[in-house]
Coordinates of C-alpha atoms in Angstrom, one line a residue:
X1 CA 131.6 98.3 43.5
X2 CA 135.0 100.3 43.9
X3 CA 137.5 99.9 41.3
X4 CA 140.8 99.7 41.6
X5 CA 141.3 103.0 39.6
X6 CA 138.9 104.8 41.6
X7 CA 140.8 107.9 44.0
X8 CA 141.1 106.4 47.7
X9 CA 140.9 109.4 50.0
X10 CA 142.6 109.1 52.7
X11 CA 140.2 110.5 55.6
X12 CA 142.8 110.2 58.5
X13 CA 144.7 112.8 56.9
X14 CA 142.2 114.9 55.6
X15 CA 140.8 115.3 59.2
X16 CA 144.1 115.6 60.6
X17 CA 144.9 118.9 58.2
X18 CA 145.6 122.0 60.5
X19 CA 143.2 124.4 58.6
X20 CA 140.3 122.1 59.5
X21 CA 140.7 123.4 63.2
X22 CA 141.1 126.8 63.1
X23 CA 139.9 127.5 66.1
X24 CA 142.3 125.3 67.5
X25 CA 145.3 126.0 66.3
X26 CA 144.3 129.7 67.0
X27 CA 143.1 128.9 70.8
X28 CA 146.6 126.3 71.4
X29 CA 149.3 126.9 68.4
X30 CA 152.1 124.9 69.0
X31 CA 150.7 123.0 71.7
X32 CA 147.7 121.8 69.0
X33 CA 150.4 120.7 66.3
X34 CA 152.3 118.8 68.2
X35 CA 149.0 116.8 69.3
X36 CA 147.1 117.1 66.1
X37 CA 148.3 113.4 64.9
X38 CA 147.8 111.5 67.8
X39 CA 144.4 112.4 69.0
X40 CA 141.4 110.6 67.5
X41 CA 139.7 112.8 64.8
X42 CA 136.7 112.0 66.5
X43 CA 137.9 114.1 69.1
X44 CA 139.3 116.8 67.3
X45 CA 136.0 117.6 65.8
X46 CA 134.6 117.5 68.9
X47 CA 136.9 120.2 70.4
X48 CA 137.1 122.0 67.2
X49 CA 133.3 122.3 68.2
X50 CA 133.5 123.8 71.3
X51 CA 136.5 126.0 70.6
X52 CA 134.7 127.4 68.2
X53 CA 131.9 128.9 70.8
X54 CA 134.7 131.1 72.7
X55 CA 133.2 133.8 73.7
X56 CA 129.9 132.9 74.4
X57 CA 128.0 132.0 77.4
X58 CA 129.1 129.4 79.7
X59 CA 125.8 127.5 78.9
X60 CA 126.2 127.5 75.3
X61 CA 129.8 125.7 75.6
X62 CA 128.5 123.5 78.9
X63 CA 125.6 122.5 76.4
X64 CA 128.3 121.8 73.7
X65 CA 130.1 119.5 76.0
X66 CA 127.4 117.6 77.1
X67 CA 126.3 117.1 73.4
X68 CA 129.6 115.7 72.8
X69 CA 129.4 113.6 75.5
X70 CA 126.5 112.3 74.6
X71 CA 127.7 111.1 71.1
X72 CA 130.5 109.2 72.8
X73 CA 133.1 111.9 71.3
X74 CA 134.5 112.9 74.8
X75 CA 135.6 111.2 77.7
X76 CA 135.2 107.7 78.9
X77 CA 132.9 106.4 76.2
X78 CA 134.6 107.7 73.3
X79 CA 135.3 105.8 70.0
X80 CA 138.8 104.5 69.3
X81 CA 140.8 107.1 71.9
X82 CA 144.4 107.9 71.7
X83 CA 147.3 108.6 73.1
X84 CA 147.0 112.7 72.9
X85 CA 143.2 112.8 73.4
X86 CA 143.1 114.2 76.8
X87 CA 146.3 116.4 76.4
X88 CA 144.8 118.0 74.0
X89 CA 141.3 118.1 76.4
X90 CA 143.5 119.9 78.9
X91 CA 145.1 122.1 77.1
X92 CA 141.5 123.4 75.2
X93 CA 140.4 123.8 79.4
X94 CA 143.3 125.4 80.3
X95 CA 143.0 128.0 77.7
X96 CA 139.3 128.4 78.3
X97 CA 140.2 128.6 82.2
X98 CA 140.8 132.4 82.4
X99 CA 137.5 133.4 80.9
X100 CA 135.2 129.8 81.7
X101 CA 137.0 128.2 84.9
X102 CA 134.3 126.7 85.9
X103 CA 133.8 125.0 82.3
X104 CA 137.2 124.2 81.5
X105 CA 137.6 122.0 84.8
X106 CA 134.3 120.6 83.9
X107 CA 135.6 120.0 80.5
X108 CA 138.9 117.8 82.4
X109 CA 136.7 115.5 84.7
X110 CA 133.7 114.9 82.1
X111 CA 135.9 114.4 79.2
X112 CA 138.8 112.4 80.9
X113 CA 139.5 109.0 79.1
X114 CA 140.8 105.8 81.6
X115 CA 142.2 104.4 79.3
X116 CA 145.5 104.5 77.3
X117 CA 148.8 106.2 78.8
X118 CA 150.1 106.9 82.1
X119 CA 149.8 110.5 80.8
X120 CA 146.1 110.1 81.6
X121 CA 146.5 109.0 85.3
X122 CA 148.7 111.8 85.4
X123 CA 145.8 114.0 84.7
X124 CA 143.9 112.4 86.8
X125 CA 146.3 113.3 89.6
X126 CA 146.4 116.9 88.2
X127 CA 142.8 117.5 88.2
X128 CA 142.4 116.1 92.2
X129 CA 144.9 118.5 93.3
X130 CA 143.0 121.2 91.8
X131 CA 140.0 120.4 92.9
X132 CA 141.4 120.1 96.4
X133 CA 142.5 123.4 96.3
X134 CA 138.9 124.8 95.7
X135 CA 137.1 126.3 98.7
X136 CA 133.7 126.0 97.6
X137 CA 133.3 124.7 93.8
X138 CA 130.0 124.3 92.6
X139 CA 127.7 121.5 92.7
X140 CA 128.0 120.1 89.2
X141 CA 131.7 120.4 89.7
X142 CA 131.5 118.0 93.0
X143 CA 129.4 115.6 91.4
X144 CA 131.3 115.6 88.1
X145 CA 134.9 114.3 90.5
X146 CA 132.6 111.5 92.5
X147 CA 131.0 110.7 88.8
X148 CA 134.9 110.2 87.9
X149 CA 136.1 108.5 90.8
X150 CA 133.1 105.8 90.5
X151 CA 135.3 104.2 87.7
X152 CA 138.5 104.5 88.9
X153 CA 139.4 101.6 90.8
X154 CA 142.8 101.9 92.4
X155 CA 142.0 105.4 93.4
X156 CA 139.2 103.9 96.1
X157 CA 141.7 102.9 98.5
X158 CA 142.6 104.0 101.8
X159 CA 144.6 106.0 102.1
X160 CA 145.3 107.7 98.1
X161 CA 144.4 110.7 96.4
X162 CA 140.7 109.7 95.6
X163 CA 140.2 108.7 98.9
X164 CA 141.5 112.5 99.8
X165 CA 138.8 113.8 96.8
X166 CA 136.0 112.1 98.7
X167 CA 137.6 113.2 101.8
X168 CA 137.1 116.8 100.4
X169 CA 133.9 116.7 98.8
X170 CA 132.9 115.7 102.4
X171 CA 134.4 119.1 103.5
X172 CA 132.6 121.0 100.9
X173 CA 129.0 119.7 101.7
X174 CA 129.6 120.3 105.7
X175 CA 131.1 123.7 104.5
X176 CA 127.9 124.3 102.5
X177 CA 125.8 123.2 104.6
X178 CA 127.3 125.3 107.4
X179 CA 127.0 128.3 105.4
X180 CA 123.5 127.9 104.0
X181 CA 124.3 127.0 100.7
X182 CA 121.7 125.0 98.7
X183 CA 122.5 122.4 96.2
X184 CA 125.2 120.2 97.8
X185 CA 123.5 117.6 99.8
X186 CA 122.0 115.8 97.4
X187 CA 125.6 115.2 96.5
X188 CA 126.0 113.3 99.9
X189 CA 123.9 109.8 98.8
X190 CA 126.3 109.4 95.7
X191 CA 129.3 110.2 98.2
X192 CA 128.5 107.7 101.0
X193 CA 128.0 104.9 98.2
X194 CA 131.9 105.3 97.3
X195 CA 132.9 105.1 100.7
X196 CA 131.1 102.1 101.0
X197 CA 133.1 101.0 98.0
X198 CA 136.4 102.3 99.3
X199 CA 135.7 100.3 102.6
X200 CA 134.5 96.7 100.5
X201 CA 138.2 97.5 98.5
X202 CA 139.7 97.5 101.5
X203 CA 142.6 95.4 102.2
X204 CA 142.2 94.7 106.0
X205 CA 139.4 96.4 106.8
X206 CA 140.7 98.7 109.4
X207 CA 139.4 101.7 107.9
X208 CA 139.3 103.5 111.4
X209 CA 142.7 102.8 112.1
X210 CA 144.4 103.5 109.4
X211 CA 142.5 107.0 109.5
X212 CA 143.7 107.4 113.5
X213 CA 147.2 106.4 112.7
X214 CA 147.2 109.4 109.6
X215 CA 145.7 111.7 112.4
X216 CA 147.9 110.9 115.0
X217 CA 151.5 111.3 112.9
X218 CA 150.0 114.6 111.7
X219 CA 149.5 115.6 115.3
X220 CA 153.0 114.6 116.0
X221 CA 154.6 116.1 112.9
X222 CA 152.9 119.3 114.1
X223 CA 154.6 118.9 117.3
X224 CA 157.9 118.8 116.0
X225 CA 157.5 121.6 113.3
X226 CA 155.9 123.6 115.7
X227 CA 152.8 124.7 113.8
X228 CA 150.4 127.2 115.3
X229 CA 146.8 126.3 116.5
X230 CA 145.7 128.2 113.7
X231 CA 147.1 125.6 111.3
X232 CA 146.4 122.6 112.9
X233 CA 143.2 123.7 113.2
X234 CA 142.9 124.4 109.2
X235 CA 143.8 121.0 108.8
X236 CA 142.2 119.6 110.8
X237 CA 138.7 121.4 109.4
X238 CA 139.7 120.2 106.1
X239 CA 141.0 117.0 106.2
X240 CA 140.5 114.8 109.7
X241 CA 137.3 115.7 110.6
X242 CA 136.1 115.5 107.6
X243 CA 137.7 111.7 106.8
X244 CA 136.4 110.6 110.3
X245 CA 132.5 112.1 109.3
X246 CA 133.0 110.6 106.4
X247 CA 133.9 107.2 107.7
X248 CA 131.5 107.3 110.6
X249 CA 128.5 107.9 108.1
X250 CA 128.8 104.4 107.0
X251 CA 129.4 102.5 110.5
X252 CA 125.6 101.1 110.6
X253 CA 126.5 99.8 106.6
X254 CA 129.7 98.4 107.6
X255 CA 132.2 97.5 110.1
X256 CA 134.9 100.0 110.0
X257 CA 136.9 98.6 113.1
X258 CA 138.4 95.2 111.8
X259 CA 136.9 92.4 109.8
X260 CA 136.7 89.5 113.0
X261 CA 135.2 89.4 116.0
X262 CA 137.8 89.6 118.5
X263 CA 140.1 92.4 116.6
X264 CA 136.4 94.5 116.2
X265 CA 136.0 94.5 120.0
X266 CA 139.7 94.6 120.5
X267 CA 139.8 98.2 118.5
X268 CA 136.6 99.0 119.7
X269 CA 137.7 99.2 123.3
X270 CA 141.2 100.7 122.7
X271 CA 140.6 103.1 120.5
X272 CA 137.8 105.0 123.2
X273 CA 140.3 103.5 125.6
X274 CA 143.0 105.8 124.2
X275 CA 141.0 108.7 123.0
X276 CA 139.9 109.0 126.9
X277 CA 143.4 108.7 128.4
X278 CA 144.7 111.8 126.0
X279 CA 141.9 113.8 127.0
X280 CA 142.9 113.0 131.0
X281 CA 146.7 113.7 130.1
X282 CA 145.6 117.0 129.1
X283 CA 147.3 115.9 125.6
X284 CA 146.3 118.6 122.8
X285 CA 144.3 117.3 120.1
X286 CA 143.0 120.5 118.7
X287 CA 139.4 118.7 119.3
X288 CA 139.8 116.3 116.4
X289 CA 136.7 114.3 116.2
X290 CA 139.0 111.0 116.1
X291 CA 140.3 111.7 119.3
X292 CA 136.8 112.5 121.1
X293 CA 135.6 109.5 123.3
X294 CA 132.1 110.9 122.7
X295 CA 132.0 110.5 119.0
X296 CA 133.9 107.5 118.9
X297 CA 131.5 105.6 121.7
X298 CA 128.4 106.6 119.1
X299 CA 130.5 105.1 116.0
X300 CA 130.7 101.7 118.5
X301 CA 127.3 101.8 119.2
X302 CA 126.4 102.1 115.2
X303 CA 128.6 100.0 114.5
X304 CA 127.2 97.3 116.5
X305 CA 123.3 98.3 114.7
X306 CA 124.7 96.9 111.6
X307 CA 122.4 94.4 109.7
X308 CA 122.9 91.6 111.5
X309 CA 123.6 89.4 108.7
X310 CA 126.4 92.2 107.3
X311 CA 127.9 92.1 111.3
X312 CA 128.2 88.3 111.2
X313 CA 129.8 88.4 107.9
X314 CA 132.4 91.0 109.3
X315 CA 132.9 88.9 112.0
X316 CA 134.0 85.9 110.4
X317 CA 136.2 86.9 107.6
X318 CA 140.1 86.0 108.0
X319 CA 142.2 86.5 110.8
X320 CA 139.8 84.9 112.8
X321 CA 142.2 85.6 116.0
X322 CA 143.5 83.0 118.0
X323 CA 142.1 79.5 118.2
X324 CA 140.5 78.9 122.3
X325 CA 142.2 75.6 123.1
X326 CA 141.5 75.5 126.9
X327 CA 137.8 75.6 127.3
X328 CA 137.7 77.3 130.9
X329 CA 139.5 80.3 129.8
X330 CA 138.1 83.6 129.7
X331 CA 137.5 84.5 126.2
X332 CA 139.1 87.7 125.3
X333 CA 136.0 88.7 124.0
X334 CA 134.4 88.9 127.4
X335 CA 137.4 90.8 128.7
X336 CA 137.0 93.2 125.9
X337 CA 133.3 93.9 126.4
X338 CA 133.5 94.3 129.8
X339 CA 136.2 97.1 129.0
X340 CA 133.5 98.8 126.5
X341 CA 130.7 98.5 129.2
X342 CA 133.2 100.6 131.6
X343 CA 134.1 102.9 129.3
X344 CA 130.2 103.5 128.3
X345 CA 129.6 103.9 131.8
X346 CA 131.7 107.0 132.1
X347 CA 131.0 108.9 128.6
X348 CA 128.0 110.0 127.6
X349 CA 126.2 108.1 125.0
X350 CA 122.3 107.5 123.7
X351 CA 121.0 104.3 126.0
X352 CA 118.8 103.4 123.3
X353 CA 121.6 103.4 120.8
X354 CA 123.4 101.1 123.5
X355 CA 120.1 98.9 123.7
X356 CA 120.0 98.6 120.5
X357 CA 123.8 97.6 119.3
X358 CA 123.4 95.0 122.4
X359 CA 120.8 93.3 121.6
X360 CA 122.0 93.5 117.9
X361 CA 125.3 91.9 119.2
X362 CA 123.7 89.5 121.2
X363 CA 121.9 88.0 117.8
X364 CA 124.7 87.9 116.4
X365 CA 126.9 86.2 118.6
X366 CA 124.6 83.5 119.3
X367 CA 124.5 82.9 115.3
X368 CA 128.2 82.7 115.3
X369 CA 127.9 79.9 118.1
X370 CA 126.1 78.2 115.5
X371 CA 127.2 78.7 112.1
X372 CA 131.1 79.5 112.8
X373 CA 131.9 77.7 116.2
X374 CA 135.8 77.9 115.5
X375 CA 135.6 81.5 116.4
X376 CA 134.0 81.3 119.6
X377 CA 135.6 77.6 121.0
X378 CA 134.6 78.1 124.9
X379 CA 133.1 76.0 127.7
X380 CA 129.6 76.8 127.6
X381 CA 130.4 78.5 131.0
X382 CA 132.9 81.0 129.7
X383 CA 130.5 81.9 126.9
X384 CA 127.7 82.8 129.4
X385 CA 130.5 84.9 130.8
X386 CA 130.5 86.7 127.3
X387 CA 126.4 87.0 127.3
X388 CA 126.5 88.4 130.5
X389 CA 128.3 91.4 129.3
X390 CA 125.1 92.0 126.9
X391 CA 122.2 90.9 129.1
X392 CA 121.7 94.1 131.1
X393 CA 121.6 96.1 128.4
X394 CA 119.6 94.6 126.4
X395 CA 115.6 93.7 125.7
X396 CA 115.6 90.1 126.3
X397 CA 112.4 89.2 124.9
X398 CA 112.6 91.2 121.9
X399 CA 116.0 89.4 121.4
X400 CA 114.2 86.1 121.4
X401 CA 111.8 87.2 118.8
X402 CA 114.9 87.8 116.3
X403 CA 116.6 84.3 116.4
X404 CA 116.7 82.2 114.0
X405 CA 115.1 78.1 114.7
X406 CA 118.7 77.4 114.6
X407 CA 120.2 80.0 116.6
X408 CA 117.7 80.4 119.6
X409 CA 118.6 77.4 121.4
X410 CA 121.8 79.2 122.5
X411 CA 120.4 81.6 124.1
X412 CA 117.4 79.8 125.5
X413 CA 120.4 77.4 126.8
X414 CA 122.2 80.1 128.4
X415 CA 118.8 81.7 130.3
X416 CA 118.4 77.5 131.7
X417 CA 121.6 77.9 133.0
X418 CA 122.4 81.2 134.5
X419 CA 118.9 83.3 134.4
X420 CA 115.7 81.7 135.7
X421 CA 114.1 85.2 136.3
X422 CA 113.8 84.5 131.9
X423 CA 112.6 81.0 132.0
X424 CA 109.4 81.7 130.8
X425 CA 110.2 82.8 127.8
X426 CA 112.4 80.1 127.3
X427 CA 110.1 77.1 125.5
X428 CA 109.4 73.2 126.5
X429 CA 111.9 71.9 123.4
X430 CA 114.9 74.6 125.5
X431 CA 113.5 73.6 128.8
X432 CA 113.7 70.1 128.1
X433 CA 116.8 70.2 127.0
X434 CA 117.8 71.6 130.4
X435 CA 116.3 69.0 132.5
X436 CA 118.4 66.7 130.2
X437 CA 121.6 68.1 131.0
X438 CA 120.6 68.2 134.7
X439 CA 119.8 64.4 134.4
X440 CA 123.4 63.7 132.3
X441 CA 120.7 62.1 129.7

């Protein structure tokens, strides 16, 4: 038991004493002082640590960091952080950068801490424009910024600065990739599952949009300052294409048009709709890939390959567009998909990619008829209208095969009534029902 005579070190300020670091205040002077009593002495040991191995191999200090790392002395896991903590990280990297750059930007996104002071975001900020300027940086130092970004919540938006770090790490694997470089695709699983998050964060869920209207003002700023082909194209290799690749990887996960039905087939058709009338004007686009009617027709088509059950969801979620009041009007969705059949028609695109998205579509707007009728309120006349944009194109029998018990009575109803070259596959509970009508029973 301790007295109240016994001594009572005080341990904060023995590990706070400068000549405990003298690697430190060697390496960073002033810049070490001025931290020393706000940073966790957790973490100055750590540092102290790895200051310590200057001069040695990269692997010794990279081993070093991952040591500390793993004692939840560095970074996001650290005990009891403060305010100077990653100050005093970035300063130890910057010093280290000279002779270990690869290691001291390491040492800045594995030993960042999310918590605490704006300083910190600041950081953040810092180390994504730095990694944005690298051409090629190596593997570990890709996956050490998507590691970071995983955590980081308001920076998986569209469009902000970790949206533009994904956007790059995109540009560094195609640039690999291009070049023969091993070790980066791996790198591309991890990267498609925060783009997925960045497009479930979304606000609106017009991911595409959003991305066109950034390429298009870009286009038009370059216009006005007069930028050379050259640059536009350097921009465009390191920032559209790569966005749009990036965004397109995910269309058969999610739906990157809108988040209803009619605004999906709405965008769907204007944006090809657009993309083919610049080409015709002769309008220069520098061949971004978000301009090409050819690559956006094959987003379309995976788009409408989405699990069914994930396209239904994305059709129904808020706006659901305007209500149909009159029953014998057109629905604008037929209008819209008969604009997408025309523009398929004249751009080349995979048929069985089409066959598939159809029939795809076709399940999933007859499950809408059943289990969200407010966003398909028609006569059942003007929604065979909106079937019959589908039917063509699509595998009827193997369409019946995928509906549900509840769902398959609209189509089976809509074959009774407008396609008897299908009535055998149509069965005695649907037929019945037909004759019923017929008889006004």
């Amino acid at each position: 038991m301790r007295h109240s005579s016994d001594p009572q070190w005080d341990t904060q300020v023995i590990n706070r004493d400068p000549e405990h670091y003298p690697f430190l205040l060697q390496l960073l002077g002033s810049q070490f002082l001025n931290r020393i009593n706000h940073t966790a002495p957790v973490t100055l040991q750590a540092l102290e640590g790895i200051a310590a191995l200057g001069g040695q191999p990269e692997q010794v200090l990279l081993e070093a960091l991952e040591s500390s790392l793993a004692r939840n002395e560095l970074g996001s896991s650290a005990k009891a952080p403060q305010n100077s903590d990653y100050g005093l990280v970035c300063a130890l990297a910057e010093a280290f950068k000279p002779d270990y750059p690869r290691f001291a930007f390491l040492l800045k996104a594995k030993g960042y801490y999310p918590t605490l002071a704006d300083t910190n975001w600041e950081g953040l900020m810092n180390l994504a424009a730095e990694y944005k300027a690298m051409d090629l940086p190596d593997p570990e130092v890709v996956a050490s910024m998507l590691r970071l970004l995983k955590g980081q919540g308001p920076m998986l938006q569209l469009p902000s600065n970790g949206w533009g770090v994904m956007v790059h790490s995109q540009a560094v694997i195609d640039r690999a990739t291009q070049r023969g470089v091993d070790g980066y695709q791996p790198l591309q699983v991890e990267l498609d599952a925060l783009a997925i998050a960045v497009v479930d964060k979304d606000s609106n869920g017009k991911c595409l949009l959003k991305n066109q209207n950034k390429s298009n003002a870009f286009l038009s700023r370059a216009h006005v300052l007069g930028l050379s082909d050259v640059e536009v194209t350097q921009e465009r290799d390191a920032v559209h294409n790569p966005c749009f690749r990036l965004l397109a990887r995910q269309a058969k996960q999610r739906n990157l048009f809108a988040q209803s039905l009619k605004e999906t087939l709405s965008l769907m058709s204007s944006s090809v709709s657009n993309a083919v009338k610049l080409e015709a004007d002769g309008v220069s686009t520098h061949g971004f890939q978000i301009c090409d009617p050819t690559e956006l027709t094959a987003l379309v088509l995976d788009t409408l390959q989405m699990d069914t059950e994930q396209l239904v969801r994305s059709f129904k979620l808020a706006p659901l567009g305007q209500a149909h009041m009159f029953g014998d009007r057109e629905l604008g969705e037929t209008a819209d998909l008969r604009e997408i059949n025309a523009l398929l028609d004249s751009i080349e695109h995979d048929p069985v990619a089409r066959q598939a998205g159809y029939m795809n579509l076709m399940v999933a707007l007859a499950t809408v008829k059943v289990e969200y009728p407010e966003i398909l309120k028609s006569s059942p006349e003007r929604f065979d209208d909106l079937l019959d944009q589908l039917l063509p194109y699509a595998d009827i029998p193997t369409v019946m095969e995928r509906l549900t018990e509840a769902s398959r009575p609209v189509l089976e109803d809509f074959i009774m009534r407008q396609h008897q070259a299908f009535h055998s596959l149509v069965s005695l509970q649907g037929q019945g029902r037909a004759f019923s009508s017929d008889l006004g029973i």
